[in-house]
Amino acid sequence: MTTNHDLEPAASQTPDMMPILKRTGLIAVFLWFAFGGVAHFALTELEMSIVPPVIPWPRAVVLVSGVFELMGAAGILIPATRRAAGIGLFLLTIAVTPANVYMLQHAELFNAPRWVLIARLPFQVVLLAVILWSTASRPGNSSPR
């Protein structure tokens, strides 16, 4: 005999998908900034080439931003620092936007298809949204999860 309990939708019997999606977002943000931060040290000359000429001390800018990327990536792994690290990565992403615009304006200087440079800007908006969403505290919870 079937009961009403047996006919409940499967969604009520499985864990909530939001934590899984949020965790996936956190992993994506972590990987983006961990690999990006390492690239600032492993490919310093390449990273320096995209710093707009109006910004002084390109090597220092690349190295400092690499440190911030690695700190932010590590920070989002720790629940107590996740929100602050997310805000830092959000601000850092905005701060590096001039390099992305410079690359697009001077595409001939870089070995990248123009469509990639164009797509990079709306991708950055998506990245900003994922950073904020995945590092936000849960409603009714004072600590980020």
CSV table of C-alpha atoms in Angstrom, one decimal:
chain,number,residue,atom,x,y,z
A,1,MET,CA,0.0,0.0,0.0
A,2,THR,CA,1.3,3.5,-0.9
A,3,THR,CA,1.1,6.3,1.6
A,4,ASN,CA,1.1,10.0,0.9
A,5,HIS,CA,4.7,10.1,2.3
A,6,ASP,CA,5.8,7.8,-0.5
A,7,LEU,CA,4.4,10.1,-3.1
A,8,GLU,CA,6.2,13.2,-1.9
A,9,PRO,CA,8.4,14.9,-4.5
A,10,ALA,CA,12.0,13.6,-4.6
A,11,ALA,CA,13.3,17.2,-3.9
A,12,SER,CA,11.9,16.9,-0.4
A,13,GLN,CA,13.9,13.7,0.1
A,14,THR,CA,17.2,15.0,-1.1
A,15,PRO,CA,19.5,17.6,0.4
A,16,ASP,CA,18.9,21.3,-0.5
A,17,MET,CA,20.8,22.1,-3.8
A,18,MET,CA,21.7,25.6,-2.8
A,19,PRO,CA,24.6,24.6,-0.5
A,20,ILE,CA,26.0,22.4,-3.3
A,21,LEU,CA,25.7,25.2,-5.8
A,22,LYS,CA,27.2,27.7,-3.4
A,23,ARG,CA,30.1,25.2,-2.7
A,24,THR,CA,30.6,24.9,-6.5
A,25,GLY,CA,30.8,28.6,-6.8
A,26,LEU,CA,33.3,28.8,-4.0
A,27,ILE,CA,35.4,26.1,-5.6
A,28,ALA,CA,35.3,28.0,-8.9
A,29,VAL,CA,36.3,31.3,-7.3
A,30,PHE,CA,39.0,29.6,-5.3
A,31,LEU,CA,40.5,27.9,-8.4
A,32,TRP,CA,40.3,31.1,-10.5
A,33,PHE,CA,42.2,33.2,-7.9
A,34,ALA,CA,44.6,30.4,-6.8
A,35,PHE,CA,45.7,29.8,-10.4
A,36,GLY,CA,45.7,33.5,-11.2
A,37,GLY,CA,47.7,34.3,-8.1
A,38,VAL,CA,50.3,31.7,-9.0
A,39,ALA,CA,50.5,33.0,-12.5
A,40,HIS,CA,51.5,36.4,-11.2
A,41,PHE,CA,54.7,34.8,-9.9
A,42,ALA,CA,55.3,32.1,-12.5
A,43,LEU,CA,54.5,34.4,-15.5
A,44,THR,CA,55.4,37.8,-14.0
A,45,GLU,CA,56.7,39.3,-17.3
A,46,LEU,CA,53.6,38.2,-19.2
A,47,GLU,CA,51.3,39.6,-16.4
A,48,MET,CA,53.4,42.9,-16.5
A,49,SER,CA,52.7,43.2,-20.2
A,50,ILE,CA,49.0,43.8,-19.6
A,51,VAL,CA,49.4,46.5,-16.9
A,52,PRO,CA,48.4,49.8,-18.6
A,53,PRO,CA,51.5,52.1,-19.1
A,54,VAL,CA,49.8,54.8,-17.0
A,55,ILE,CA,50.1,52.6,-13.9
A,56,PRO,CA,53.5,53.0,-12.2
A,57,TRP,CA,55.7,50.1,-11.0
A,58,PRO,CA,54.1,47.2,-13.0
A,59,ARG,CA,56.2,44.5,-11.4
A,60,ALA,CA,55.2,45.6,-7.9
A,61,VAL,CA,51.6,45.9,-9.0
A,62,VAL,CA,51.7,42.3,-10.5
A,63,LEU,CA,53.4,40.8,-7.4
A,64,VAL,CA,51.2,42.6,-4.9
A,65,SER,CA,48.0,41.7,-6.7
A,66,GLY,CA,49.2,38.1,-6.9
A,67,VAL,CA,49.7,38.0,-3.2
A,68,PHE,CA,46.2,39.5,-2.7
A,69,GLU,CA,44.7,36.8,-5.1
A,70,LEU,CA,46.4,34.0,-3.1
A,71,MET,CA,45.3,35.5,0.2
A,72,GLY,CA,41.7,35.9,-1.0
A,73,ALA,CA,41.7,32.3,-2.4
A,74,ALA,CA,42.9,31.0,1.0
A,75,GLY,CA,40.6,33.3,2.9
A,76,ILE,CA,37.4,32.0,1.2
A,77,LEU,CA,38.3,28.5,2.4
A,78,ILE,CA,38.0,29.6,6.0
A,79,PRO,CA,34.4,30.2,7.1
A,80,ALA,CA,35.4,33.0,9.6
A,81,THR,CA,37.2,35.0,6.9
A,82,ARG,CA,35.1,34.0,3.9
A,83,ARG,CA,33.0,37.1,3.7
A,84,ALA,CA,35.9,39.5,4.1
A,85,ALA,CA,38.0,37.6,1.6
A,86,GLY,CA,35.0,37.7,-0.9
A,87,ILE,CA,34.8,41.5,-0.5
A,88,GLY,CA,38.5,41.7,-1.0
A,89,LEU,CA,38.4,39.6,-4.2
A,90,PHE,CA,35.4,41.6,-5.4
A,91,LEU,CA,37.4,44.9,-5.0
A,92,LEU,CA,40.5,43.3,-6.5
A,93,THR,CA,38.6,42.2,-9.6
A,94,ILE,CA,37.3,45.7,-10.1
A,95,ALA,CA,40.8,47.1,-9.5
A,96,VAL,CA,42.3,44.9,-12.3
A,97,THR,CA,39.6,45.9,-14.8
A,98,PRO,CA,41.8,48.6,-16.4
A,99,ALA,CA,44.2,45.8,-17.5
A,100,ASN,CA,41.4,44.0,-19.2
A,101,VAL,CA,40.2,47.2,-20.9
A,102,TYR,CA,43.8,48.0,-22.0
A,103,MET,CA,44.2,44.5,-23.5
A,104,LEU,CA,41.0,45.0,-25.5
A,105,GLN,CA,42.0,48.5,-26.6
A,106,HIS,CA,45.4,47.3,-27.7
A,107,ALA,CA,44.6,43.8,-28.9
A,108,GLU,CA,47.3,43.9,-31.5
A,109,LEU,CA,49.9,43.8,-28.7
A,110,PHE,CA,48.6,40.5,-27.3
A,111,ASN,CA,48.5,37.0,-28.7
A,112,ALA,CA,44.8,36.5,-27.9
A,113,PRO,CA,41.7,36.4,-30.2
A,114,ARG,CA,39.8,39.7,-30.0
A,115,TRP,CA,36.6,37.8,-29.2
A,116,VAL,CA,38.2,36.4,-26.1
A,117,LEU,CA,39.2,39.9,-25.0
A,118,ILE,CA,35.6,41.1,-25.6
A,119,ALA,CA,34.0,38.2,-23.8
A,120,ARG,CA,36.3,38.7,-20.9
A,121,LEU,CA,34.5,41.9,-19.8
A,122,PRO,CA,31.0,40.4,-19.4
A,123,PHE,CA,32.7,37.3,-17.9
A,124,GLN,CA,34.1,39.6,-15.3
A,125,VAL,CA,30.6,40.8,-14.3
A,126,VAL,CA,29.6,37.1,-13.9
A,127,LEU,CA,32.7,36.5,-11.8
A,128,LEU,CA,31.9,39.5,-9.6
A,129,ALA,CA,28.4,38.1,-9.0
A,130,VAL,CA,29.7,34.6,-8.2
A,131,ILE,CA,32.2,36.1,-5.7
A,132,LEU,CA,29.5,38.0,-3.8
A,133,TRP,CA,27.0,35.2,-4.0
A,134,SER,CA,29.3,32.3,-3.0
A,135,THR,CA,30.9,34.2,-0.1
A,136,ALA,CA,27.7,35.7,1.3
A,137,SER,CA,26.5,34.6,4.7
A,138,ARG,CA,23.4,32.5,4.8
A,139,PRO,CA,20.2,34.4,5.7
A,140,GLY,CA,19.6,34.2,9.5
A,141,ASN,CA,23.2,33.1,10.1
A,142,SER,CA,25.8,35.5,11.3
A,143,SER,CA,28.7,33.4,10.1
A,144,PRO,CA,29.4,32.5,6.5
A,145,ARG,CA,29.1,28.9,5.6
